[in-house]
Amino acid sequence: MHSLNIHAMQWQPVADISAVDPLRPDDLACFRELRDVLQRYGALDRFGISLIHRHFDIADDEELMEYTDVEHRTLTVKPVKKSDIDWQHTTITNWKLTEGEEVARIGCGCARNSGGHLGYHRGT
């Protein structure tokens, strides 16, 4: 039996956006292989690819959270104190795969409640 250990990860070990290379031609072959694996597992409509980067430092007691204001069609990502996060109403949306068996959760979740997403207009 195999298992994955999920560990919270901060953005500090991740390269700043100004130091990240833009899409390179050799990335396309990698994308095709990832697509083939996702297709094999029936996950093409579940997972995608994002550029791992950061724009600013996040404190050890913070995670990035996504907030959606559907009415104004606005998505905001901002640091939030971990102690203020209601994990029962949060959907993790980003992970970083590592060389080992662990999966590092990048601190970006989608805050939600029983009615859907929590947005700025709801006081978050």
Coordinates of C-alpha atoms in Angstrom, one line a residue:
M1 CA 0.0 0.0 0.0
H2 CA 1.3 3.4 -0.9
S3 CA 0.5 6.7 0.7
L4 CA 1.3 10.4 0.3
N5 CA 2.2 12.6 3.1
I6 CA 0.8 16.1 2.7
H7 CA 2.8 18.9 4.3
A8 CA 2.1 22.6 4.3
M9 CA 4.6 24.6 2.3
Q10 CA 5.4 28.2 2.4
W11 CA 6.2 30.3 -0.7
Q12 CA 9.7 31.4 0.5
P13 CA 11.5 28.4 -1.1
V14 CA 9.6 29.1 -4.3
A15 CA 11.2 31.4 -6.9
D16 CA 10.1 35.0 -7.2
I17 CA 8.1 35.7 -10.3
S18 CA 10.9 37.9 -11.7
A19 CA 13.3 35.0 -11.5
V20 CA 11.0 32.4 -13.3
D21 CA 11.7 31.6 -16.9
P22 CA 8.7 32.1 -19.2
L23 CA 7.3 29.1 -21.1
R24 CA 10.1 27.3 -23.0
P25 CA 9.7 25.2 -26.1
D26 CA 10.9 22.1 -24.2
D27 CA 8.1 22.6 -21.7
L28 CA 5.6 21.5 -24.3
A29 CA 6.9 17.9 -24.3
C30 CA 6.6 17.8 -20.5
F31 CA 3.0 19.2 -20.8
R32 CA 2.1 16.5 -23.3
E33 CA 3.4 13.8 -21.0
L34 CA 1.5 15.2 -18.0
R35 CA -1.6 15.4 -20.2
D36 CA -1.2 11.7 -21.1
V37 CA -0.9 10.7 -17.4
L38 CA -3.9 12.8 -16.4
Q39 CA -5.9 11.3 -19.3
R40 CA -4.9 7.7 -18.2
Y41 CA -6.3 8.4 -14.7
G42 CA -9.4 10.2 -16.0
A43 CA -8.3 13.4 -14.4
L44 CA -8.0 15.8 -17.4
D45 CA -11.0 17.8 -16.2
R46 CA -9.9 17.7 -12.5
F47 CA -6.2 18.8 -12.5
G48 CA -4.1 21.2 -14.5
I49 CA -0.7 22.9 -14.5
S50 CA 0.3 26.2 -12.9
L51 CA 3.6 28.0 -12.8
I52 CA 5.1 27.7 -9.3
H53 CA 6.1 31.2 -8.2
R54 CA 5.7 33.8 -5.5
H55 CA 5.2 37.6 -5.5
F56 CA 5.9 38.3 -1.9
D57 CA 6.9 36.5 1.3
I58 CA 4.3 34.8 3.4
A59 CA 4.8 34.5 7.2
D60 CA 5.1 31.1 8.9
D61 CA 1.6 31.6 10.5
E62 CA -0.1 32.5 7.2
E63 CA -1.5 30.7 4.1
L64 CA -2.7 32.2 0.8
M65 CA -6.4 31.9 0.4
E66 CA -8.6 32.5 -2.7
Y67 CA -11.8 34.5 -2.3
T68 CA -14.4 34.8 -5.0
D69 CA -16.9 37.6 -5.5
V70 CA -19.2 36.0 -8.1
E71 CA -21.3 39.1 -8.5
H72 CA -18.4 41.3 -9.4
R73 CA -16.5 38.4 -11.1
T74 CA -13.4 39.0 -9.0
L75 CA -10.9 36.4 -7.6
T76 CA -8.6 37.7 -4.9
V77 CA -5.7 35.8 -3.3
K78 CA -4.4 37.1 -0.1
P79 CA -2.4 36.0 3.0
V80 CA -4.6 34.9 5.9
K81 CA -3.6 33.8 9.4
K82 CA -3.7 30.0 9.6
S83 CA -5.6 30.3 12.9
D84 CA -8.4 32.2 11.1
I85 CA -8.9 29.6 8.5
D86 CA -12.0 27.3 8.7
W87 CA -10.5 24.2 7.1
Q88 CA -13.9 22.4 7.1
H89 CA -15.1 25.1 4.6
T90 CA -11.9 25.4 2.6
T91 CA -11.1 23.5 -0.6
I92 CA -7.3 23.2 -1.3
T93 CA -6.7 24.2 -4.9
N94 CA -2.9 24.0 -5.3
W95 CA -0.2 21.5 -4.5
K96 CA 3.5 21.1 -5.3
L97 CA 4.6 17.7 -6.2
T98 CA 8.0 16.7 -4.8
E99 CA 10.6 14.1 -5.7
G100 CA 9.7 12.0 -2.6
E101 CA 6.4 10.5 -1.6
E102 CA 5.2 13.7 0.0
V103 CA 2.9 16.3 -1.6
A104 CA 3.5 19.8 -0.4
R105 CA 0.2 21.8 -0.2
I106 CA 0.8 25.3 -1.4
G107 CA -1.1 27.5 0.9
C108 CA -3.8 28.5 -1.5
G109 CA -7.3 27.3 -0.7
C110 CA -10.7 28.3 -1.9
A111 CA -12.7 29.6 1.0
R112 CA -16.3 28.5 0.8
N113 CA -19.4 27.9 2.8
S114 CA -22.6 25.8 2.3
G115 CA -23.8 28.4 -0.3
G116 CA -20.6 28.5 -2.3
H117 CA -17.6 30.7 -2.3
L118 CA -16.8 33.4 0.3
G119 CA -16.1 36.7 -1.2
Y120 CA -15.0 40.2 -0.1
H121 CA -18.6 41.3 -0.1
R122 CA -19.2 38.8 2.8
G123 CA -16.6 40.4 5.0
T124 CA -13.6 38.2 4.5

